[in-house]
Amino acid sequence: MTHLRRFSGITSLRTFLARLWPHPLPVAKKQMAIASIGAGLGLMITSLTSHWLLGEVNLWFVAPMGASAVLLFGLPNSPLAQPGRLSAGTWSPGSSA
C-alpha cells in the first residue's frame, strides 16, 4: 500500500510540473524566421548607428534594445509593442540618468 501511495505522489508531482511547462504556440517556422531576422537587423542597425554617432562600442544599449526588438518583432500585436510605448520605454530611462 505504501508503494502505491508513493507512486501516486510521483505521478501527481509530474502532473503538477507538466502543467507549469509552457504549451507550444502555433507559430509557423516562416514567422519565427522573419521575427528573428528582423530583430537581428534592427539590433545591428542600432549598434552601427550608435557606433557611428558616439565613436565607441556601446554595450549599454543591448538590454533595452533587445527587449524592444523582442516586443516589436516577436509580439507585434501586443499592446506593449505600440510605437509610443516603445519610444517612451527607451527614452525615459536615458533622460532620467
Short mmCIF file of C-alpha atoms in Angstrom, two decimals:
data_model
loop_
_atom_site.label_atom_id
_atom_site.label_comp_id
_atom_site.label_asym_id
_atom_site.label_seq_id
_atom_site.Cartn_x
_atom_site.Cartn_y
_atom_site.Cartn_z
CA MET A 1 0.00 0.00 0.00
CA THR A 2 2.84 2.40 0.81
CA HIS A 3 4.45 1.67 -2.53
CA LEU A 4 1.25 2.62 -4.39
CA ARG A 5 0.89 5.81 -2.39
CA ARG A 6 4.47 6.85 -3.22
CA PHE A 7 3.88 6.10 -6.91
CA SER A 8 0.74 8.22 -6.84
CA GLY A 9 2.72 11.07 -5.27
CA ILE A 10 5.34 10.91 -8.01
CA THR A 11 2.65 10.88 -10.68
CA SER A 12 0.88 13.87 -9.16
CA LEU A 13 4.21 15.72 -8.92
CA ARG A 14 4.89 15.01 -12.60
CA THR A 15 1.40 16.19 -13.48
CA PHE A 16 1.89 19.38 -11.46
CA LEU A 17 5.26 20.09 -13.09
CA ALA A 18 3.87 19.33 -16.56
CA ARG A 19 1.19 21.98 -16.04
CA LEU A 20 3.90 24.57 -15.35
CA TRP A 21 5.64 23.85 -18.66
CA PRO A 22 4.53 26.33 -21.35
CA HIS A 23 2.45 24.97 -24.18
CA PRO A 24 3.91 25.41 -27.65
CA LEU A 25 2.42 28.29 -29.59
CA PRO A 26 1.07 27.62 -33.06
CA VAL A 27 3.60 29.83 -34.88
CA ALA A 28 4.80 28.98 -38.34
CA LYS A 29 8.52 28.49 -38.97
CA LYS A 30 8.38 31.29 -41.55
CA GLN A 31 7.07 33.75 -38.96
CA MET A 32 9.80 32.72 -36.50
CA ALA A 33 12.45 33.25 -39.16
CA ILE A 34 11.06 36.66 -40.13
CA ALA A 35 10.92 37.76 -36.49
CA SER A 36 14.49 36.58 -35.85
CA ILE A 37 15.89 38.24 -38.96
CA GLY A 38 14.00 41.47 -38.24
CA ALA A 39 15.23 41.61 -34.65
CA GLY A 40 18.80 40.86 -35.70
CA LEU A 41 18.79 43.51 -38.42
CA GLY A 42 17.22 46.04 -36.09
CA LEU A 43 19.84 45.45 -33.41
CA MET A 44 22.65 45.55 -35.98
CA ILE A 45 21.46 48.85 -37.46
CA THR A 46 21.04 50.33 -33.98
CA SER A 47 24.53 49.16 -32.99
CA LEU A 48 26.15 50.57 -36.12
CA THR A 49 24.32 53.89 -35.74
CA SER A 50 25.36 54.12 -32.10
CA HIS A 51 28.96 53.33 -33.01
CA TRP A 52 28.91 55.90 -35.80
CA LEU A 53 27.42 58.65 -33.61
CA LEU A 54 29.33 58.01 -30.38
CA GLY A 55 32.53 56.55 -31.82
CA GLU A 56 32.99 53.62 -29.48
CA VAL A 57 31.49 50.25 -28.62
CA ASN A 58 28.40 50.82 -26.51
CA LEU A 59 27.16 47.81 -24.64
CA TRP A 60 24.67 49.82 -22.58
CA PHE A 61 22.00 49.65 -25.24
CA VAL A 62 21.93 45.86 -25.65
CA ALA A 63 19.36 45.08 -22.94
CA PRO A 64 16.74 47.77 -23.71
CA MET A 65 17.08 47.41 -27.47
CA GLY A 66 16.95 43.62 -27.22
CA ALA A 67 13.78 43.81 -25.15
CA SER A 68 12.25 46.26 -27.61
CA ALA A 69 13.22 44.01 -30.53
CA VAL A 70 11.52 41.03 -28.90
CA LEU A 71 8.34 43.05 -28.40
CA LEU A 72 8.40 44.66 -31.83
CA PHE A 73 9.30 41.65 -33.97
CA GLY A 74 8.25 38.73 -31.77
CA LEU A 75 4.94 40.07 -30.45
CA PRO A 76 3.86 42.80 -32.88
CA ASN A 77 0.18 42.70 -31.83
CA SER A 78 0.96 43.16 -28.14
CA PRO A 79 -0.22 46.41 -26.50
CA LEU A 80 3.37 46.95 -25.29
CA ALA A 81 4.69 46.83 -28.87
CA GLN A 82 2.97 50.06 -29.89
CA PRO A 83 5.32 52.83 -31.09
CA GLY A 84 4.57 55.27 -28.27
CA ARG A 85 5.22 52.72 -25.55
CA LEU A 86 8.44 51.51 -27.19
CA SER A 87 9.71 55.08 -27.55
CA ALA A 88 8.76 56.03 -24.00
CA GLY A 89 10.31 52.86 -22.61
CA THR A 90 13.56 53.51 -24.44
CA TRP A 91 13.92 57.24 -23.85
CA SER A 92 12.59 57.66 -20.31
CA PRO A 93 15.45 55.82 -18.53
CA GLY A 94 18.02 57.72 -20.59
CA SER A 95 16.53 61.09 -19.79
CA SER A 96 16.46 60.43 -16.06
CA ALA A 97 20.12 59.41 -15.85
#
